[in-house]
Short mmCIF file of C-alpha atoms in Angstrom, two decimals:
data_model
loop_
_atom_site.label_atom_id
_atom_site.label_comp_id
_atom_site.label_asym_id
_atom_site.label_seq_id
_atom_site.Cartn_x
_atom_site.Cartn_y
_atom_site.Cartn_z
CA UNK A 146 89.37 101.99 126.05
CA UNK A 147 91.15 104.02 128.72
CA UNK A 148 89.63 107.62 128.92
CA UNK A 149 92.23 110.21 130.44
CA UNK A 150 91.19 113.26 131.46
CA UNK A 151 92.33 116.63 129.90
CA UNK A 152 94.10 118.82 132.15
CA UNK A 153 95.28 122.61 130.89
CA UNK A 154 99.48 123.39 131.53
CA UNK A 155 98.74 126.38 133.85
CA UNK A 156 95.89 124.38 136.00
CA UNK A 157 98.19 121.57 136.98
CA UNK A 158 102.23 121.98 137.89
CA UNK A 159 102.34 118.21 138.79
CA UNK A 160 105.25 116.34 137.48
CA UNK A 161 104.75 114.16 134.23
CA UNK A 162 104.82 110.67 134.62
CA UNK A 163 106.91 108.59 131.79
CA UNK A 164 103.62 108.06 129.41
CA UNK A 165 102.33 111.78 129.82
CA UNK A 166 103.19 114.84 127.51
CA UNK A 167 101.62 117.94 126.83
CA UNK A 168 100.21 118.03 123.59
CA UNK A 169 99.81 120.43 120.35
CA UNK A 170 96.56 122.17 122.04
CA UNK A 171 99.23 122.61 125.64
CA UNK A 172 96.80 119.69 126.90
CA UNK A 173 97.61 116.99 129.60
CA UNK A 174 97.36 113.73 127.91
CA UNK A 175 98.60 109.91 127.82
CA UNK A 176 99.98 107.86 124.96
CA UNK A 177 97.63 105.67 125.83
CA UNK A 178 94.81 107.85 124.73
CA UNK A 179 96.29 107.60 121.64
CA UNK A 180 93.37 107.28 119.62
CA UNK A 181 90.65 109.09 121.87
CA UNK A 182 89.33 112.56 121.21
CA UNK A 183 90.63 112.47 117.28
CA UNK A 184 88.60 114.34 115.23
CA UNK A 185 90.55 114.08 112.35
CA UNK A 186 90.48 110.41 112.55
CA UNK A 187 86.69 110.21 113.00
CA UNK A 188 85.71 112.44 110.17
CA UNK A 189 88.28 110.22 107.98
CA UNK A 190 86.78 107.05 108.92
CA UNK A 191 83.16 109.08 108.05
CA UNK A 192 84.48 110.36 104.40
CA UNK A 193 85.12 106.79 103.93
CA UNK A 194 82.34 105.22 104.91
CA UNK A 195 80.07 107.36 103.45
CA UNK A 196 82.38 106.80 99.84
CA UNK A 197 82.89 110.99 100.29
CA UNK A 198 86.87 112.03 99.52
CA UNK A 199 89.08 112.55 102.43
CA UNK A 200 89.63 116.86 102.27
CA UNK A 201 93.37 118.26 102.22
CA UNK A 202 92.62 119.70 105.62
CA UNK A 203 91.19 116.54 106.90
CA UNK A 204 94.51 115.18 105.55
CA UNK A 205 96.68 117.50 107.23
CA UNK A 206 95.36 117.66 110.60
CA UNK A 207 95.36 113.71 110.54
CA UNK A 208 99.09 114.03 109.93
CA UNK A 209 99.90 116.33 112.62
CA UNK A 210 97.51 114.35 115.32
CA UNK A 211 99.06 111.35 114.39
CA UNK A 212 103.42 112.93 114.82
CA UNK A 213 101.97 114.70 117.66
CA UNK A 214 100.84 111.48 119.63
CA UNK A 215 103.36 109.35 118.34
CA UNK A 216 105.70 109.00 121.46
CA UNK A 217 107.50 106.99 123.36
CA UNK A 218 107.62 106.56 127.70
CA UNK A 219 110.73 108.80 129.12
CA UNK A 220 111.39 109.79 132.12
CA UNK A 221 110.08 113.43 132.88
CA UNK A 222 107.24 113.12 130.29
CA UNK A 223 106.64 111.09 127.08
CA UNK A 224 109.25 111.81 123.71
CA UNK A 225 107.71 112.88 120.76
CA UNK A 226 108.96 110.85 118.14
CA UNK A 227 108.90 111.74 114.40
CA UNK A 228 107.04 108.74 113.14
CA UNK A 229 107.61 109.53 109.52
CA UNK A 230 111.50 109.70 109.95
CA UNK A 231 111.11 106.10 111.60
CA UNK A 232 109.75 104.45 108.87
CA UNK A 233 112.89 104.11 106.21
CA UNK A 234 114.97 102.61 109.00
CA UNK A 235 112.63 99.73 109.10
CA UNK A 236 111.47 99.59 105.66
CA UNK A 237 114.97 100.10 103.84
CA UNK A 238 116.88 96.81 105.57
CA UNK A 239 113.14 94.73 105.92
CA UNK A 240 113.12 95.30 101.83
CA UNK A 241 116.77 94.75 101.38
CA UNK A 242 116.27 91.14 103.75
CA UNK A 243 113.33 89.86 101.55
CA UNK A 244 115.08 90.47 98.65
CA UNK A 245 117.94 88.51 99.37
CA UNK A 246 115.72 85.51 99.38
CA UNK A 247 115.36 84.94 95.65
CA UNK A 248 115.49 86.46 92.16
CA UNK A 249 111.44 86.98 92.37
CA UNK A 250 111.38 88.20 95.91
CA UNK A 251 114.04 90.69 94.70
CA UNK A 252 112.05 92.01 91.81
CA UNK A 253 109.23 91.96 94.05
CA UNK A 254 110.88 93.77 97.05
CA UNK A 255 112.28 96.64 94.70
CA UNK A 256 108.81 97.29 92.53
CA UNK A 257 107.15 97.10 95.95
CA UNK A 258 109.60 99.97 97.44
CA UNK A 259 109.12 101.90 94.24
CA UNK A 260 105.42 101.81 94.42
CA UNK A 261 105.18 102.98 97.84
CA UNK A 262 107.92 105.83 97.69
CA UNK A 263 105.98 106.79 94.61
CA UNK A 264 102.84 107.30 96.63
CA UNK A 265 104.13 108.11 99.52
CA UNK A 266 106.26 111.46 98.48
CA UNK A 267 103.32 112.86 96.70
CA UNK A 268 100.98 112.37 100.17
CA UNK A 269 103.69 113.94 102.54
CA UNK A 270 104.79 116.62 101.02
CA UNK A 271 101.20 117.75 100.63
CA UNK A 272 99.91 116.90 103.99
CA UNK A 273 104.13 117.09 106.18
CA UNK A 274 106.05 119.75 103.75
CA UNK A 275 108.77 119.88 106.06
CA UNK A 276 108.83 115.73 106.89
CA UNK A 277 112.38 114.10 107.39
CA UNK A 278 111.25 110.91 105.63
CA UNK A 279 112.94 111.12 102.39
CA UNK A 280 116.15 112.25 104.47
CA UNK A 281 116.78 109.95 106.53
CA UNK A 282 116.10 107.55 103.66
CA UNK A 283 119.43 108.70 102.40
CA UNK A 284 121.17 108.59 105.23
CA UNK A 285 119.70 105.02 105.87
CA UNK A 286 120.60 103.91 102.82
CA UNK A 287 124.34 105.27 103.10
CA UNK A 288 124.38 103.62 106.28
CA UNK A 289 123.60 100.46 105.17
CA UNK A 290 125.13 99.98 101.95
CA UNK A 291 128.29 100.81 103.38
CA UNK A 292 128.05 98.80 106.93
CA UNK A 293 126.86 95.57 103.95
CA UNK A 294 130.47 96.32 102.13
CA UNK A 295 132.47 96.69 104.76
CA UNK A 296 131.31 93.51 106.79
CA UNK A 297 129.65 91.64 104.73
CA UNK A 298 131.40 91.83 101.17
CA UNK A 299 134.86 93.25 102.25
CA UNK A 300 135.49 89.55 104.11
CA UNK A 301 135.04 87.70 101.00
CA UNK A 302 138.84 88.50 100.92
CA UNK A 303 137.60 89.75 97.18
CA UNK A 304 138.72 93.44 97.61
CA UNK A 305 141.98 95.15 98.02
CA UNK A 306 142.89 98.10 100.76
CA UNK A 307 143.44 100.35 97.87
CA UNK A 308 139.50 99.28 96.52
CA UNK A 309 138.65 100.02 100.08
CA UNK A 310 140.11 103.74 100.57
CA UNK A 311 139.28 104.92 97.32
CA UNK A 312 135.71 104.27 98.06
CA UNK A 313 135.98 105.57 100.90
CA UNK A 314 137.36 108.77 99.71
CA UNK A 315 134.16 108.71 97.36
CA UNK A 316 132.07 108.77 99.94
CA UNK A 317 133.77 111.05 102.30
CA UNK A 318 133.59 113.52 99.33
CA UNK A 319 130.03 113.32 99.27
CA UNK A 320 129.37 113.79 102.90
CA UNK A 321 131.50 116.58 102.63
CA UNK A 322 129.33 118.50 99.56
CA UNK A 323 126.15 117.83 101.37
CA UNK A 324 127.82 119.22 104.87
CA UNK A 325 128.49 122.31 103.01
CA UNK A 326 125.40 122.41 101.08
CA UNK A 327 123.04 122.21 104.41
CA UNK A 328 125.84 124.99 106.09
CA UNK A 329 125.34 126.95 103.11
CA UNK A 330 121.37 127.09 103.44
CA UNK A 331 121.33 127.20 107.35
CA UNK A 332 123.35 130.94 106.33
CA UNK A 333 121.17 132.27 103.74
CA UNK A 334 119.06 134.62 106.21
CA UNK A 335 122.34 136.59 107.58
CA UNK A 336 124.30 136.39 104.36
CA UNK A 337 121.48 137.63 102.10
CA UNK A 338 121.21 140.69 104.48
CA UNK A 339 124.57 141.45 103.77
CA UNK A 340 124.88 140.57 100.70
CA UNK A 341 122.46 143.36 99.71
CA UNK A 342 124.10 145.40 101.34
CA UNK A 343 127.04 144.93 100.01
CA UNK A 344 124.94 144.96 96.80
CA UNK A 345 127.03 141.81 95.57
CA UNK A 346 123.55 140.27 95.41
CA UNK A 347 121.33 142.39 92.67
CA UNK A 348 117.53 142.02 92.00
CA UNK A 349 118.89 142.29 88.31
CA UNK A 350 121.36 139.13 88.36
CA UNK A 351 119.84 137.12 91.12
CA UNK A 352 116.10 136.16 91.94
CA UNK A 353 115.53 135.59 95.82
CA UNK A 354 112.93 133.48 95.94
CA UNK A 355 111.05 132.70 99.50
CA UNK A 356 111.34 128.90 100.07
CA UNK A 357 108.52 127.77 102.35
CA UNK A 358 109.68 124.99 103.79
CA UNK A 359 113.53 126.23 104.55
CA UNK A 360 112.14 129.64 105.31
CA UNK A 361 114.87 131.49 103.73
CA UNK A 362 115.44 133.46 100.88
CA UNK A 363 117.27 131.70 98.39
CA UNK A 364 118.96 133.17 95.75
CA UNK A 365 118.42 131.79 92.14
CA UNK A 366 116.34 129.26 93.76
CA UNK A 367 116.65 126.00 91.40
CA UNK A 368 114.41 123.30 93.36
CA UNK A 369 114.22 122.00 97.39
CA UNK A 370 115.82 119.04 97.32
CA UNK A 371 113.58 116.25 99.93
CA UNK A 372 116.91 113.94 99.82
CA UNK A 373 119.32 116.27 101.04
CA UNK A 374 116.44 118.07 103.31
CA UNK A 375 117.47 121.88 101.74
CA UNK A 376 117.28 124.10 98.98
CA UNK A 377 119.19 124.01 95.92
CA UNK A 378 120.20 127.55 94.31
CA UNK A 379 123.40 129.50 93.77
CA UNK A 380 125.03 129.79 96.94
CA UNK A 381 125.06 125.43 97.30
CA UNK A 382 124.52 124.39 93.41
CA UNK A 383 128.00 123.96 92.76
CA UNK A 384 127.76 121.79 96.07
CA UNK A 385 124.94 120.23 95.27
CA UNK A 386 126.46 119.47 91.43
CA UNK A 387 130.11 117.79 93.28
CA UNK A 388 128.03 115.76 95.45
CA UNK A 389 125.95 113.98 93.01
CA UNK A 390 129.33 113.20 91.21
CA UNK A 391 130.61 111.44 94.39
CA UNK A 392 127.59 110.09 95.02
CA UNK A 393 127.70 108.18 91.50
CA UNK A 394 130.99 107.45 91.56
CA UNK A 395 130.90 105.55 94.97
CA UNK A 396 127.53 103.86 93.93
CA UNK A 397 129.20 102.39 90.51
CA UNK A 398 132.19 101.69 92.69
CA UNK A 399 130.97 99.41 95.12
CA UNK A 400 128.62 97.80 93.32
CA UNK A 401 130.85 96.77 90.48
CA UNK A 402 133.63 95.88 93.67
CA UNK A 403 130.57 93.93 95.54
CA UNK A 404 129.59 92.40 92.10
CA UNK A 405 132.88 90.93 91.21
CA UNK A 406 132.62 89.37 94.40
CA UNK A 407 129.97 87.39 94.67
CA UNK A 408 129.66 86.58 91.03
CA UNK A 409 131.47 85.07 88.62
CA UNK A 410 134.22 88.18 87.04
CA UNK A 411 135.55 88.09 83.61
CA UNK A 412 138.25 90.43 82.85
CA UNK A 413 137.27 93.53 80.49
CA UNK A 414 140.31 95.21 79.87
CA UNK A 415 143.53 94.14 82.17
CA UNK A 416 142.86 94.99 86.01
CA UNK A 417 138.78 96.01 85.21
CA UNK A 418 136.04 93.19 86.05
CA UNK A 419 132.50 92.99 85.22
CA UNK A 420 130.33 90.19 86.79
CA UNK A 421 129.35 87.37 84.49
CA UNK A 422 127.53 84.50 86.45
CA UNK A 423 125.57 85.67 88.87
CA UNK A 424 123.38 82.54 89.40
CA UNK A 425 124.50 81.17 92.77
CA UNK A 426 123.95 84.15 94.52
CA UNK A 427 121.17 83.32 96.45
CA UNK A 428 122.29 80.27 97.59
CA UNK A 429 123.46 82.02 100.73
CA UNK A 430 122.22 84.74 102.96
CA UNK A 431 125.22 86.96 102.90
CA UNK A 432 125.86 86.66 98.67
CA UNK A 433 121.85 86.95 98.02
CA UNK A 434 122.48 90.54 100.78
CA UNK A 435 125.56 91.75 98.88
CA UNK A 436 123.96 90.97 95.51
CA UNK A 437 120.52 92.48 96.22
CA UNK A 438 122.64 95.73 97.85
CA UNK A 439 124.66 96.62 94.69
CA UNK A 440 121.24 96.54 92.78
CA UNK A 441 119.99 98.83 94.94
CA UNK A 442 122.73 100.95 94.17
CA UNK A 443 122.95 100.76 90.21
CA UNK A 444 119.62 102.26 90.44
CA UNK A 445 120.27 104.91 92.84
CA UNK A 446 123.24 105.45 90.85
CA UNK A 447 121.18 105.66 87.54
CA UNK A 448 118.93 108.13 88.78
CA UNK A 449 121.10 110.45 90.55
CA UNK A 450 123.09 110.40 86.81
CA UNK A 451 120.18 111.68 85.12
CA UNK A 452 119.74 114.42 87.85
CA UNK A 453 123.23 115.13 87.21
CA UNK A 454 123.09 115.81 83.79
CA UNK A 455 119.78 117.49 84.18
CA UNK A 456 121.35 120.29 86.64
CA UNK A 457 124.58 120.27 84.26
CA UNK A 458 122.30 121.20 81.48
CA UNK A 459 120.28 124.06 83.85
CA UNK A 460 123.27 125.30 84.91
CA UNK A 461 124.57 125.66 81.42
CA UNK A 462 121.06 127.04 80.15
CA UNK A 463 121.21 129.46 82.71
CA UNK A 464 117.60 127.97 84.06
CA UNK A 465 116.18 126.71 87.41
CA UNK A 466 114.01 123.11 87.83
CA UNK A 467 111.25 124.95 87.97
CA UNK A 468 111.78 126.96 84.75
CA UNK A 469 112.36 123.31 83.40
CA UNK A 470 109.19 122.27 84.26
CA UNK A 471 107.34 124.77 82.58
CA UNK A 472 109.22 124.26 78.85
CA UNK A 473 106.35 122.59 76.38
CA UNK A 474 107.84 119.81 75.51
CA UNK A 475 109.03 120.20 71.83
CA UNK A 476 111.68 122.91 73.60
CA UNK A 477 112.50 120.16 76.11
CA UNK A 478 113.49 117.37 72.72
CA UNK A 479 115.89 120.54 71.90
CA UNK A 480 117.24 120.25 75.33
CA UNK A 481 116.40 123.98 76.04
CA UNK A 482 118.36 125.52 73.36
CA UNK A 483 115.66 127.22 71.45
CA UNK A 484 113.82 128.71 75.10
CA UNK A 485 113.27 132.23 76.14
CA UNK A 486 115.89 132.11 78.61
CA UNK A 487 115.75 136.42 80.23
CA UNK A 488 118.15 135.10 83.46
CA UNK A 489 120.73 133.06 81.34
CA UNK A 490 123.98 135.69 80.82
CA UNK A 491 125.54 133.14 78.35
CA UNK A 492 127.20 129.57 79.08
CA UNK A 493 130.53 130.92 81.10
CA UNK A 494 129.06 133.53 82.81
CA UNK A 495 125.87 131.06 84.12
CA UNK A 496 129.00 128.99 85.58
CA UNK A 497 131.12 131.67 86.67
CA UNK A 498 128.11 132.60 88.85
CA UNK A 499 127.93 129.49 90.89
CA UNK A 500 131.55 129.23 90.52
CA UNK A 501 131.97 132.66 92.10
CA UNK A 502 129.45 131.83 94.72
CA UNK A 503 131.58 128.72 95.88
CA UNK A 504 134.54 131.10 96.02
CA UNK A 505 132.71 133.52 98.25
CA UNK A 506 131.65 130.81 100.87
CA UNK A 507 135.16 129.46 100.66
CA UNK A 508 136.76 132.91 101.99
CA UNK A 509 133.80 133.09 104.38
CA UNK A 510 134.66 130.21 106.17
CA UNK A 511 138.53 130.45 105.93
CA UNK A 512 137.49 133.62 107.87
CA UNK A 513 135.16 131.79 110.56
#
């Protein structure tokens, strides 16, 4: 093992070489020397050798040893890279590639994927609250379901222009909602300071509620939302609610276009197909891609639909997530109605809030 010597910022002023970097103690070190000096890593190791649990801490500090040392050679010093932002772009399209093999490398790809994201969410946003992981799993996923329709399943000669731009619209709508959505949160600090003191924002209508990974104040807070990588309340709900909707809508889209494509259509009611023989599929490497890649999206498209009625019903409640959460669950089979809801000012005026919210934003940027 290659031992590199420690050198302090202010003791040396020499240049770094393309495998050097200061670290998170403002240490000379090497990538190399990747896994000397951890103490994180030893005491790990220890825990489980000695059958003892690995501590939060323990945990934590592993996490930021390991993104701090994770780089890659550049010129003027070594690039810290975020590791856990790397992984979905080689997980997502590895997962989506096996499962194009067969029907029980496809059921085993997708319960494989669920598993991990499963454990995996629940161990970073303990030990890396303010990781990019689950991100740029969206945007990896929008990336390549749409670079799969466009080259893969639009040359089938299957789909029509009109097919084509109206997903596209579908999905430029959602870009669009989550643009504004991240804007939105990005202006909470300056627009809550004026906002109280313009006393539009009262501490008997709104609740500003610290978030710690945004670290802003966000009114009404409903939940931070990992996907979208920012907070969900009343200034970007309404946002939040219209992206979701093109979200679904260009999910059901293109897989029922993709679908139809591959498989064998039957006609449902005059210009509407359904896929009806989907056996040949993976017969090839591009149908068994397109095929496994709309199944992907049903899903994602089934679970952003229950989200979406879930923040259609807190909305009309006059509730956040969190609020939600804390129902027993005999108010929850009554779908709210029977909570003690103090915040809720009745089902138009809940709405007009966020509606009047999106209105205020609008004016603010005509005015930008």
């Amino acid at each position: 093992m290659i031992l590199i010597n420690s050198v302090r910022m202010d003791d040396d002023s020499a240049s770094l070489c393309c495998c050097e970097y200061y670290d998170i103690n403002y240490e000379r070190n090497h990538i190399l020397a990747c896994c000397c000096n951890c103490e994180d890593l030893d005491e790990a190791f220890e825990s489980l050798i000695t059958r003892q649990g690995v501590t939060e801490k323990n945990k934590k500090g592993l996490m930021m040893t390991m993104k701090d040392r994770f780089r890659i050679p550049w010129k003027g010093g070594a690039k810290q890279v975020a590791f856990d932002a790397i992984l979905p772009i080689f997980i997502l399209p590895t997962t989506l590639i096996l499962a194009s093999i067969s029907l029980w490398w496809t059921i085993f790809a997708f319960t494989s994927v669920i598993i991990f994201l499963i454990l995996i969410s629940s161990f970073l946003i303990r030990t890396l609250p303010h990781t990019k992981f689950f991100f740029v799993w969206s945007l990896t996923s929008l990336i390549i379901l749409y670079v799969i329709f466009e080259f893969i399943v639009i040359p089938f000669l299957e789909i029509l222009l009109e097919e084509n731009i109206a997903l596209s619209i579908l999905i430029f709508g959602f870009l669009i909602c989550g643009f504004i959505m991240k804007k939105r949160t990005k202006q909470l600090p300056r627009l809550g300071e004026n906002e109280l003191e313009k006393g539009l924002i009262s501490k008997s209508y709104y609740r500003l509620v610290n978030c710690s990974i945004c670290q802003v104040r966000v009114p009404d807070k409903d939940h931070h939302c990992v996907w979208f990588d920012c907070c969900v309340g009343k200034h970007n709900q309404c946002a939040f609610i219209l992206s979701l909707f093109f979200a679904i809508g260009a999910l059901l889209y293109s897989s029922n276009l993709t679908l139809t494509s591959v498989c064998h259509p039957f006609i449902l009611y005059k210009t509407i197909l359904l896929p009806d023989d989907c056996s040949e599929v993976y017969k090839l490497f591009e149908l068994g891609l397109s095929f496994v890649s709309a199944i992907y999206s049903l899903v994602v498209a089934c679970l952003l639909f229950i989200l979406f009625l879930q923040q259609l019903l807190l909305v009309s409640l006059g509730i956040t997530l969190k609020d939600w959460v804390r129902l027993p669950l005999r108010v929850k089979l009554c779908l709210g109605l029977t909570a003690n809801r103090p915040n809720s000012k009745g089902f138009i005026k809940n709405w007009k809030a966020v509606l009047c919210w999106n209105r205020y934003f609008s004016s603010s940027f005509s005015q930008m």
